[in-house]
């Protein structure tokens, strides 16, 4: 007769695993009964603050300390064009010579047309509030996933309705986690796109559309940040509802007298 096989742990290792499981269950209980309701209330209050209820989006614009070049006098435009053509022919050979020297090559020489350009302080202040909330929800999703995975019983024939509920809850929590990770991508993308717009505005100082593009990025991310907080609140409310409504089957999927959570 074949001997039953299983994972054999030393006494000390088993004790450490049991301590981890107990701490995990305590964290999950604290998350459900204390953290979730408090976080929903906090996010609801955050959405009532003036910083998340700006109606005049123009007030979000940050000043761009980029000089605007003066247009050339109309009377001298034709004469200037002729002079530039002559100078272009004369400087053609000089440009070729400079290209061969690192000290004169434009690839190695960068002359800024403006000074230090800071970010939008109003948007950065909102990001300082939203980013930690995004990280927190992602970590809490991982906590819930790990907790439920430790509650899944041994696979047996029949009476798997509770296990199916556990799997459905896990599926939804994973979906929330994926959406929250997309928020992090949106935030990173804002800095990349705004940086590109500022760089173009500082290089092509005569193109006003690049300046407008910087302000458009700020206004767009403001709406995205407010939507993130709305979604974070909705996700927490959904987690509270789906877990509390199915808590009995989650912690006791087989209907045992003593729930496997304890």
PDB file of N, CA and C in Angstrom, residues 149-244:
ATOM      1  N   UNK A 149      -6.643  32.809  -0.356  1.00  0.00           N
ATOM      2  CA  UNK A 149      -5.912  31.626  -0.830  1.00  0.00           C
ATOM      3  C   UNK A 149      -5.569  30.680   0.313  1.00  0.00           C
ATOM      4  N   UNK A 150      -5.328  31.232   1.495  1.00  0.00           N
ATOM      5  CA  UNK A 150      -5.042  30.385   2.657  1.00  0.00           C
ATOM      6  C   UNK A 150      -6.309  29.752   3.242  1.00  0.00           C
ATOM      7  N   UNK A 151      -7.456  30.210   2.782  1.00  0.00           N
ATOM      8  CA  UNK A 151      -8.716  29.646   3.271  1.00  0.00           C
ATOM      9  C   UNK A 151      -9.288  28.588   2.334  1.00  0.00           C
ATOM     10  N   UNK A 152      -8.705  28.453   1.149  1.00  0.00           N
ATOM     11  CA  UNK A 152      -9.191  27.445   0.206  1.00  0.00           C
ATOM     12  C   UNK A 152      -8.905  26.052   0.775  1.00  0.00           C
ATOM     13  N   UNK A 153      -9.934  25.226   0.921  1.00  0.00           N
ATOM     14  CA  UNK A 153      -9.735  23.903   1.535  1.00  0.00           C
ATOM     15  C   UNK A 153      -9.097  22.904   0.581  1.00  0.00           C
ATOM     16  N   UNK A 154      -8.852  21.733   1.104  1.00  0.00           N
ATOM     17  CA  UNK A 154      -8.323  20.637   0.313  1.00  0.00           C
ATOM     18  C   UNK A 154      -9.316  20.269  -0.786  1.00  0.00           C
ATOM     19  N   UNK A 155      -8.799  20.043  -1.987  1.00  0.00           N
ATOM     20  CA  UNK A 155      -9.655  19.714  -3.128  1.00  0.00           C
ATOM     21  C   UNK A 155     -10.246  18.316  -2.947  1.00  0.00           C
ATOM     22  N   UNK A 156     -11.571  18.264  -2.910  1.00  0.00           N
ATOM     23  CA  UNK A 156     -12.286  17.004  -2.738  1.00  0.00           C
ATOM     24  C   UNK A 156     -13.496  16.976  -3.659  1.00  0.00           C
ATOM     25  N   UNK A 157     -14.089  15.801  -3.807  1.00  0.00           N
ATOM     26  CA  UNK A 157     -15.286  15.662  -4.633  1.00  0.00           C
ATOM     27  C   UNK A 157     -16.501  16.167  -3.867  1.00  0.00           C
ATOM     28  N   UNK A 158     -17.312  16.989  -4.532  1.00  0.00           N
ATOM     29  CA  UNK A 158     -18.565  17.456  -3.945  1.00  0.00           C
ATOM     30  C   UNK A 158     -18.393  18.602  -2.966  1.00  0.00           C
ATOM     31  N   UNK A 159     -19.518  19.277  -2.722  1.00  0.00           N
ATOM     32  CA  UNK A 159     -19.588  20.362  -1.751  1.00  0.00           C
ATOM     33  C   UNK A 159     -18.546  21.448  -2.043  1.00  0.00           C
ATOM     34  N   UNK A 160     -18.475  21.867  -3.307  1.00  0.00           N
ATOM     35  CA  UNK A 160     -17.492  22.872  -3.709  1.00  0.00           C
ATOM     36  C   UNK A 160     -18.134  24.236  -3.961  1.00  0.00           C
ATOM     37  N   UNK A 161     -19.373  24.416  -3.524  1.00  0.00           N
ATOM     38  CA  UNK A 161     -20.043  25.700  -3.774  1.00  0.00           C
ATOM     39  C   UNK A 161     -19.299  26.839  -3.084  1.00  0.00           C
ATOM     40  N   UNK A 162     -18.864  26.605  -1.856  1.00  0.00           N
ATOM     41  CA  UNK A 162     -18.122  27.640  -1.136  1.00  0.00           C
ATOM     42  C   UNK A 162     -16.801  27.962  -1.805  1.00  0.00           C
ATOM     43  N   UNK A 163     -16.140  26.959  -2.348  1.00  0.00           N
ATOM     44  CA  UNK A 163     -14.878  27.182  -3.050  1.00  0.00           C
ATOM     45  C   UNK A 163     -15.110  28.019  -4.308  1.00  0.00           C
ATOM     46  N   UNK A 164     -16.227  27.772  -4.988  1.00  0.00           N
ATOM     47  CA  UNK A 164     -16.556  28.568  -6.174  1.00  0.00           C
ATOM     48  C   UNK A 164     -16.751  30.038  -5.808  1.00  0.00           C
ATOM     49  N   UNK A 165     -17.335  30.287  -4.653  1.00  0.00           N
ATOM     50  CA  UNK A 165     -17.511  31.669  -4.193  1.00  0.00           C
ATOM     51  C   UNK A 165     -16.158  32.298  -3.903  1.00  0.00           C
ATOM     52  N   UNK A 166     -15.280  31.541  -3.252  1.00  0.00           N
ATOM     53  CA  UNK A 166     -13.935  32.046  -2.999  1.00  0.00           C
ATOM     54  C   UNK A 166     -13.245  32.435  -4.307  1.00  0.00           C
ATOM     55  N   UNK A 167     -13.373  31.607  -5.315  1.00  0.00           N
ATOM     56  CA  UNK A 167     -12.731  31.871  -6.602  1.00  0.00           C
ATOM     57  C   UNK A 167     -13.322  33.111  -7.266  1.00  0.00           C
ATOM     58  N   UNK A 168     -14.631  33.303  -7.151  1.00  0.00           N
ATOM     59  CA  UNK A 168     -15.273  34.489  -7.728  1.00  0.00           C
ATOM     60  C   UNK A 168     -14.789  35.756  -7.037  1.00  0.00           C
ATOM     61  N   UNK A 169     -14.667  35.704  -5.717  1.00  0.00           N
ATOM     62  CA  UNK A 169     -14.175  36.868  -4.974  1.00  0.00           C
ATOM     63  C   UNK A 169     -12.730  37.154  -5.355  1.00  0.00           C
ATOM     64  N   UNK A 170     -11.914  36.115  -5.460  1.00  0.00           N
ATOM     65  CA  UNK A 170     -10.522  36.290  -5.871  1.00  0.00           C
ATOM     66  C   UNK A 170     -10.430  36.913  -7.263  1.00  0.00           C
ATOM     67  N   UNK A 171     -11.310  36.471  -8.145  1.00  0.00           N
ATOM     68  CA  UNK A 171     -11.316  37.012  -9.502  1.00  0.00           C
ATOM     69  C   UNK A 171     -11.605  38.510  -9.493  1.00  0.00           C
ATOM     70  N   UNK A 172     -12.558  38.917  -8.674  1.00  0.00           N
ATOM     71  CA  UNK A 172     -12.913  40.333  -8.620  1.00  0.00           C
ATOM     72  C   UNK A 172     -11.819  41.168  -7.969  1.00  0.00           C
ATOM     73  N   UNK A 173     -11.216  40.655  -6.907  1.00  0.00           N
ATOM     74  CA  UNK A 173     -10.147  41.398  -6.230  1.00  0.00           C
ATOM     75  C   UNK A 173      -8.947  41.551  -7.167  1.00  0.00           C
ATOM     76  N   UNK A 174      -8.637  40.529  -7.933  1.00  0.00           N
ATOM     77  CA  UNK A 174      -7.554  40.630  -8.908  1.00  0.00           C
ATOM     78  C   UNK A 174      -7.869  41.669  -9.983  1.00  0.00           C
ATOM     79  N   UNK A 175      -9.131  41.767 -10.365  1.00  0.00           N
ATOM     80  CA  UNK A 175      -9.531  42.777 -11.352  1.00  0.00           C
ATOM     81  C   UNK A 175      -9.335  44.185 -10.796  1.00  0.00           C
ATOM     82  N   UNK A 176      -9.682  44.373  -9.534  1.00  0.00           N
ATOM     83  CA  UNK A 176      -9.468  45.673  -8.884  1.00  0.00           C
ATOM     84  C   UNK A 176      -7.978  45.998  -8.843  1.00  0.00           C
ATOM     85  N   UNK A 177      -7.176  45.037  -8.487  1.00  0.00           N
ATOM     86  CA  UNK A 177      -5.723  45.230  -8.415  1.00  0.00           C
ATOM     87  C   UNK A 177      -5.163  45.640  -9.774  1.00  0.00           C
ATOM     88  N   UNK A 178      -5.648  45.031 -10.840  1.00  0.00           N
ATOM     89  CA  UNK A 178      -5.185  45.373 -12.183  1.00  0.00           C
ATOM     90  C   UNK A 178      -5.540  46.820 -12.539  1.00  0.00           C
ATOM     91  N   UNK A 179      -6.742  47.244 -12.185  1.00  0.00           N
ATOM     92  CA  UNK A 179      -7.153  48.623 -12.469  1.00  0.00           C
ATOM     93  C   UNK A 179      -6.329  49.618 -11.669  1.00  0.00           C
ATOM     94  N   UNK A 180      -6.012  49.271 -10.437  1.00  0.00           N
ATOM     95  CA  UNK A 180      -5.211  50.167  -9.602  1.00  0.00           C
ATOM     96  C   UNK A 180      -3.798  50.300 -10.177  1.00  0.00           C
ATOM     97  N   UNK A 181      -3.248  49.222 -10.691  1.00  0.00           N
ATOM     98  CA  UNK A 181      -1.929  49.277 -11.321  1.00  0.00           C
ATOM     99  C   UNK A 181      -1.947  50.194 -12.539  1.00  0.00           C
ATOM    100  N   UNK A 182      -3.073  50.267 -13.232  1.00  0.00           N
ATOM    101  CA  UNK A 182      -3.193  51.175 -14.376  1.00  0.00           C
ATOM    102  C   UNK A 182      -3.127  52.625 -13.926  1.00  0.00           C
ATOM    103  N   UNK A 183      -3.588  52.910 -12.701  1.00  0.00           N
ATOM    104  CA  UNK A 183      -3.488  54.266 -12.169  1.00  0.00           C
ATOM    105  C   UNK A 183      -2.026  54.693 -12.065  1.00  0.00           C
ATOM    106  N   UNK A 184      -1.178  53.788 -11.630  1.00  0.00           N
ATOM    107  CA  UNK A 184       0.246  54.100 -11.514  1.00  0.00           C
ATOM    108  C   UNK A 184       0.848  54.417 -12.876  1.00  0.00           C
ATOM    109  N   UNK A 185       0.404  53.711 -13.895  1.00  0.00           N
ATOM    110  CA  UNK A 185       0.871  53.988 -15.252  1.00  0.00           C
ATOM    111  C   UNK A 185       0.415  55.361 -15.721  1.00  0.00           C
ATOM    112  N   UNK A 186      -0.818  55.726 -15.385  1.00  0.00           N
ATOM    113  CA  UNK A 186      -1.348  57.041 -15.766  1.00  0.00           C
ATOM    114  C   UNK A 186      -0.531  58.163 -15.149  1.00  0.00           C
ATOM    115  N   UNK A 187      -0.154  57.998 -13.886  1.00  0.00           N
ATOM    116  CA  UNK A 187       0.630  59.032 -13.203  1.00  0.00           C
ATOM    117  C   UNK A 187       2.008  59.175 -13.841  1.00  0.00           C
ATOM    118  N   UNK A 188       2.661  58.063 -14.118  1.00  0.00           N
ATOM    119  CA  UNK A 188       3.981  58.109 -14.761  1.00  0.00           C
ATOM    120  C   UNK A 188       3.888  58.725 -16.152  1.00  0.00           C
ATOM    121  N   UNK A 189       2.831  58.394 -16.865  1.00  0.00           N
ATOM    122  CA  UNK A 189       2.637  58.911 -18.213  1.00  0.00           C
ATOM    123  C   UNK A 189       2.446  60.425 -18.202  1.00  0.00           C
ATOM    124  N   UNK A 190       1.825  60.954 -17.157  1.00  0.00           N
ATOM    125  CA  UNK A 190       1.628  62.404 -17.058  1.00  0.00           C
ATOM    126  C   UNK A 190       2.967  63.125 -17.038  1.00  0.00           C
ATOM    127  N   UNK A 191       3.894  62.661 -16.196  1.00  0.00           N
ATOM    128  CA  UNK A 191       5.192  63.313 -16.108  1.00  0.00           C
ATOM    129  C   UNK A 191       5.941  63.222 -17.436  1.00  0.00           C
ATOM    130  N   UNK A 192       5.850  62.089 -18.098  1.00  0.00           N
ATOM    131  CA  UNK A 192       6.540  61.918 -19.376  1.00  0.00           C
ATOM    132  C   UNK A 192       5.966  62.854 -20.443  1.00  0.00           C
ATOM    133  N   UNK A 193       4.652  62.895 -20.556  1.00  0.00           N
ATOM    134  CA  UNK A 193       4.025  63.719 -21.595  1.00  0.00           C
ATOM    135  C   UNK A 193       4.166  65.210 -21.299  1.00  0.00           C
ATOM    136  N   UNK A 194       4.021  65.582 -20.024  1.00  0.00           N
ATOM    137  CA  UNK A 194       4.187  67.000 -19.683  1.00  0.00           C
ATOM    138  C   UNK A 194       5.639  67.434 -19.888  1.00  0.00           C
ATOM    139  N   UNK A 195       6.583  66.555 -19.541  1.00  0.00           N
ATOM    140  CA  UNK A 195       7.988  66.884 -19.754  1.00  0.00           C
ATOM    141  C   UNK A 195       8.299  67.094 -21.223  1.00  0.00           C
ATOM    142  N   UNK A 196       7.737  66.254 -22.072  1.00  0.00           N
ATOM    143  CA  UNK A 196       7.940  66.428 -23.510  1.00  0.00           C
ATOM    144  C   UNK A 196       7.354  67.753 -23.994  1.00  0.00           C
ATOM    145  N   UNK A 197       6.173  68.096 -23.481  1.00  0.00           N
ATOM    146  CA  UNK A 197       5.531  69.344 -23.903  1.00  0.00           C
ATOM    147  C   UNK A 197       6.338  70.553 -23.447  1.00  0.00           C
ATOM    148  N   UNK A 198       6.843  70.522 -22.215  1.00  0.00           N
ATOM    149  CA  UNK A 198       7.654  71.631 -21.711  1.00  0.00           C
ATOM    150  C   UNK A 198       8.946  71.750 -22.513  1.00  0.00           C
ATOM    151  N   UNK A 199       9.560  70.607 -22.835  1.00  0.00           N
ATOM    152  CA  UNK A 199      10.795  70.626 -23.612  1.00  0.00           C
ATOM    153  C   UNK A 199      10.565  71.247 -24.994  1.00  0.00           C
ATOM    154  N   UNK A 200       9.458  70.901 -25.619  1.00  0.00           N
ATOM    155  CA  UNK A 200       9.154  71.462 -26.936  1.00  0.00           C
ATOM    156  C   UNK A 200       8.845  72.958 -26.832  1.00  0.00           C
ATOM    157  N   UNK A 201       8.137  73.335 -25.775  1.00  0.00           N
ATOM    158  CA  UNK A 201       7.800  74.746 -25.603  1.00  0.00           C
ATOM    159  C   UNK A 201       9.045  75.587 -25.355  1.00  0.00           C
ATOM    160  N   UNK A 202      10.022  75.031 -24.637  1.00  0.00           N
ATOM    161  CA  UNK A 202      11.248  75.774 -24.355  1.00  0.00           C
ATOM    162  C   UNK A 202      12.181  75.810 -25.562  1.00  0.00           C
ATOM    163  N   UNK A 203      12.042  74.829 -26.448  1.00  0.00           N
ATOM    164  CA  UNK A 203      12.887  74.796 -27.646  1.00  0.00           C
ATOM    165  C   UNK A 203      12.274  75.610 -28.771  1.00  0.00           C
ATOM    166  N   UNK A 204      11.003  75.375 -29.023  1.00  0.00           N
ATOM    167  CA  UNK A 204      10.289  76.117 -30.077  1.00  0.00           C
ATOM    168  C   UNK A 204       9.491  77.238 -29.411  1.00  0.00           C
ATOM    169  N   UNK A 205      10.194  78.263 -28.975  1.00  0.00           N
ATOM    170  CA  UNK A 205       9.554  79.317 -28.168  1.00  0.00           C
ATOM    171  C   UNK A 205       8.523  80.122 -28.949  1.00  0.00           C
ATOM    172  N   UNK A 206       8.575  80.064 -30.258  1.00  0.00           N
ATOM    173  CA  UNK A 206       7.648  80.843 -31.070  1.00  0.00           C
ATOM    174  C   UNK A 206       6.354  80.089 -31.365  1.00  0.00           C
ATOM    175  N   UNK A 207       6.277  78.808 -30.967  1.00  0.00           N
ATOM    176  CA  UNK A 207       5.075  78.002 -31.216  1.00  0.00           C
ATOM    177  C   UNK A 207       4.203  78.009 -29.957  1.00  0.00           C
ATOM    178  N   UNK A 208       3.095  78.719 -30.010  1.00  0.00           N
ATOM    179  CA  UNK A 208       2.239  78.866 -28.836  1.00  0.00           C
ATOM    180  C   UNK A 208       1.468  77.582 -28.512  1.00  0.00           C
ATOM    181  N   UNK A 209       1.310  76.725 -29.489  1.00  0.00           N
ATOM    182  CA  UNK A 209       0.567  75.488 -29.244  1.00  0.00           C
ATOM    183  C   UNK A 209       1.274  74.589 -28.227  1.00  0.00           C
ATOM    184  N   UNK A 210       2.590  74.611 -28.209  1.00  0.00           N
ATOM    185  CA  UNK A 210       3.316  73.795 -27.237  1.00  0.00           C
ATOM    186  C   UNK A 210       3.064  74.286 -25.816  1.00  0.00           C
ATOM    187  N   UNK A 211       2.958  75.598 -25.655  1.00  0.00           N
ATOM    188  CA  UNK A 211       2.626  76.142 -24.335  1.00  0.00           C
ATOM    189  C   UNK A 211       1.219  75.725 -23.914  1.00  0.00           C
ATOM    190  N   UNK A 212       0.302  75.790 -24.877  1.00  0.00           N
ATOM    191  CA  UNK A 212      -1.068  75.362 -24.588  1.00  0.00           C
ATOM    192  C   UNK A 212      -1.114  73.875 -24.255  1.00  0.00           C
ATOM    193  N   UNK A 213      -0.244  73.088 -24.891  1.00  0.00           N
ATOM    194  CA  UNK A 213      -0.215  71.655 -24.629  1.00  0.00           C
ATOM    195  C   UNK A 213       0.180  71.357 -23.189  1.00  0.00           C
ATOM    196  N   UNK A 214       1.095  72.132 -22.635  1.00  0.00           N
ATOM    197  CA  UNK A 214       1.492  71.953 -21.231  1.00  0.00           C
ATOM    198  C   UNK A 214       0.285  72.139 -20.318  1.00  0.00           C
ATOM    199  N   UNK A 215      -0.480  73.199 -20.554  1.00  0.00           N
ATOM    200  CA  UNK A 215      -1.666  73.459 -19.728  1.00  0.00           C
ATOM    201  C   UNK A 215      -2.725  72.383 -19.931  1.00  0.00           C
ATOM    202  N   UNK A 216      -2.843  71.883 -21.150  1.00  0.00           N
ATOM    203  CA  UNK A 216      -3.812  70.820 -21.414  1.00  0.00           C
ATOM    204  C   UNK A 216      -3.471  69.558 -20.633  1.00  0.00           C
ATOM    205  N   UNK A 217      -2.175  69.242 -20.535  1.00  0.00           N
ATOM    206  CA  UNK A 217      -1.765  68.059 -19.765  1.00  0.00           C
ATOM    207  C   UNK A 217      -2.112  68.226 -18.291  1.00  0.00           C
ATOM    208  N   UNK A 218      -1.937  69.423 -17.763  1.00  0.00           N
ATOM    209  CA  UNK A 218      -2.267  69.668 -16.357  1.00  0.00           C
ATOM    210  C   UNK A 218      -3.767  69.531 -16.114  1.00  0.00           C
ATOM    211  N   UNK A 219      -4.562  70.093 -16.994  1.00  0.00           N
ATOM    212  CA  UNK A 219      -6.009  70.019 -16.831  1.00  0.00           C
ATOM    213  C   UNK A 219      -6.503  68.576 -16.973  1.00  0.00           C
ATOM    214  N   UNK A 220      -5.918  67.850 -17.912  1.00  0.00           N
ATOM    215  CA  UNK A 220      -6.336  66.459 -18.129  1.00  0.00           C
ATOM    216  C   UNK A 220      -6.006  65.584 -16.925  1.00  0.00           C
ATOM    217  N   UNK A 221      -4.823  65.756 -16.351  1.00  0.00           N
ATOM    218  CA  UNK A 221      -4.447  64.905 -15.218  1.00  0.00           C
ATOM    219  C   UNK A 221      -5.240  65.282 -13.969  1.00  0.00           C
ATOM    220  N   UNK A 222      -5.680  66.535 -13.882  1.00  0.00           N
ATOM    221  CA  UNK A 222      -6.527  66.913 -12.744  1.00  0.00           C
ATOM    222  C   UNK A 222      -7.820  66.103 -12.764  1.00  0.00           C
ATOM    223  N   UNK A 223      -8.437  66.040 -13.943  1.00  0.00           N
ATOM    224  CA  UNK A 223      -9.650  65.233 -14.061  1.00  0.00           C
ATOM    225  C   UNK A 223      -9.384  63.768 -13.798  1.00  0.00           C
ATOM    226  N   UNK A 224      -8.215  63.288 -14.249  1.00  0.00           N
ATOM    227  CA  UNK A 224      -7.866  61.883 -14.024  1.00  0.00           C
ATOM    228  C   UNK A 224      -7.658  61.604 -12.530  1.00  0.00           C
ATOM    229  N   UNK A 225      -7.046  62.529 -11.814  1.00  0.00           N
ATOM    230  CA  UNK A 225      -6.800  62.331 -10.379  1.00  0.00           C
ATOM    231  C   UNK A 225      -8.111  62.312  -9.596  1.00  0.00           C
ATOM    232  N   UNK A 226      -9.020  63.199  -9.937  1.00  0.00           N
ATOM    233  CA  UNK A 226     -10.321  63.180  -9.260  1.00  0.00           C
ATOM    234  C   UNK A 226     -11.064  61.871  -9.558  1.00  0.00           C
ATOM    235  N   UNK A 227     -10.986  61.420 -10.804  1.00  0.00           N
ATOM    236  CA  UNK A 227     -11.624  60.151 -11.158  1.00  0.00           C
ATOM    237  C   UNK A 227     -10.971  58.987 -10.408  1.00  0.00           C
ATOM    238  N   UNK A 228      -9.664  59.062 -10.193  1.00  0.00           N
ATOM    239  CA  UNK A 228      -8.982  58.014  -9.435  1.00  0.00           C
ATOM    240  C   UNK A 228      -9.523  57.910  -8.013  1.00  0.00           C
ATOM    241  N   UNK A 229      -9.691  59.051  -7.373  1.00  0.00           N
ATOM    242  CA  UNK A 229     -10.202  59.035  -5.996  1.00  0.00           C
ATOM    243  C   UNK A 229     -11.631  58.483  -5.972  1.00  0.00           C
ATOM    244  N   UNK A 230     -12.430  58.852  -6.960  1.00  0.00           N
ATOM    245  CA  UNK A 230     -13.782  58.299  -7.057  1.00  0.00           C
ATOM    246  C   UNK A 230     -13.735  56.779  -7.216  1.00  0.00           C
ATOM    247  N   UNK A 231     -12.826  56.311  -8.060  1.00  0.00           N
ATOM    248  CA  UNK A 231     -12.693  54.867  -8.277  1.00  0.00           C
ATOM    249  C   UNK A 231     -12.156  54.161  -7.029  1.00  0.00           C
ATOM    250  N   UNK A 232     -11.198  54.777  -6.350  1.00  0.00           N
ATOM    251  CA  UNK A 232     -10.655  54.170  -5.136  1.00  0.00           C
ATOM    252  C   UNK A 232     -11.751  53.990  -4.094  1.00  0.00           C
ATOM    253  N   UNK A 233     -12.575  55.006  -3.933  1.00  0.00           N
ATOM    254  CA  UNK A 233     -13.689  54.904  -2.983  1.00  0.00           C
ATOM    255  C   UNK A 233     -14.656  53.796  -3.410  1.00  0.00           C
ATOM    256  N   UNK A 234     -14.947  53.734  -4.700  1.00  0.00           N
ATOM    257  CA  UNK A 234     -15.861  52.701  -5.202  1.00  0.00           C
ATOM    258  C   UNK A 234     -15.269  51.305  -5.032  1.00  0.00           C
ATOM    259  N   UNK A 235     -13.965  51.168  -5.258  1.00  0.00           N
ATOM    260  CA  UNK A 235     -13.319  49.863  -5.103  1.00  0.00           C
ATOM    261  C   UNK A 235     -13.370  49.393  -3.651  1.00  0.00           C
ATOM    262  N   UNK A 236     -13.097  50.296  -2.719  1.00  0.00           N
ATOM    263  CA  UNK A 236     -13.159  49.921  -1.303  1.00  0.00           C
ATOM    264  C   UNK A 236     -14.581  49.517  -0.916  1.00  0.00           C
ATOM    265  N   UNK A 237     -15.563  50.271  -1.406  1.00  0.00           N
ATOM    266  CA  UNK A 237     -16.958  49.938  -1.105  1.00  0.00           C
ATOM    267  C   UNK A 237     -17.333  48.584  -1.704  1.00  0.00           C
ATOM    268  N   UNK A 238     -16.835  48.308  -2.894  1.00  0.00           N
ATOM    269  CA  UNK A 238     -17.120  47.015  -3.530  1.00  0.00           C
ATOM    270  C   UNK A 238     -16.476  45.869  -2.753  1.00  0.00           C
ATOM    271  N   UNK A 239     -15.218  46.065  -2.337  1.00  0.00           N
ATOM    272  CA  UNK A 239     -14.543  45.026  -1.553  1.00  0.00           C
ATOM    273  C   UNK A 239     -15.291  44.755  -0.246  1.00  0.00           C
ATOM    274  N   UNK A 240     -15.731  45.827   0.392  1.00  0.00           N
ATOM    275  CA  UNK A 240     -16.471  45.654   1.645  1.00  0.00           C
ATOM    276  C   UNK A 240     -17.760  44.867   1.413  1.00  0.00           C
ATOM    277  N   UNK A 241     -18.461  45.208   0.347  1.00  0.00           N
ATOM    278  CA  UNK A 241     -19.734  44.551   0.058  1.00  0.00           C
ATOM    279  C   UNK A 241     -19.539  43.083  -0.318  1.00  0.00           C
ATOM    280  N   UNK A 242     -18.617  42.820  -1.230  1.00  0.00           N
ATOM    281  CA  UNK A 242     -18.476  41.451  -1.725  1.00  0.00           C
ATOM    282  C   UNK A 242     -17.903  40.520  -0.662  1.00  0.00           C
ATOM    283  N   UNK A 243     -17.025  41.046   0.213  1.00  0.00           N
ATOM    284  CA  UNK A 243     -16.451  40.197   1.259  1.00  0.00           C
ATOM    285  C   UNK A 243     -17.444  39.977   2.390  1.00  0.00           C
ATOM    286  N   UNK A 244     -18.067  41.061   2.846  1.00  0.00           N
ATOM    287  CA  UNK A 244     -19.007  40.928   3.967  1.00  0.00           C
ATOM    288  C   UNK A 244     -20.238  40.108   3.582  1.00  0.00           C
TER     289      UNK A 244
END
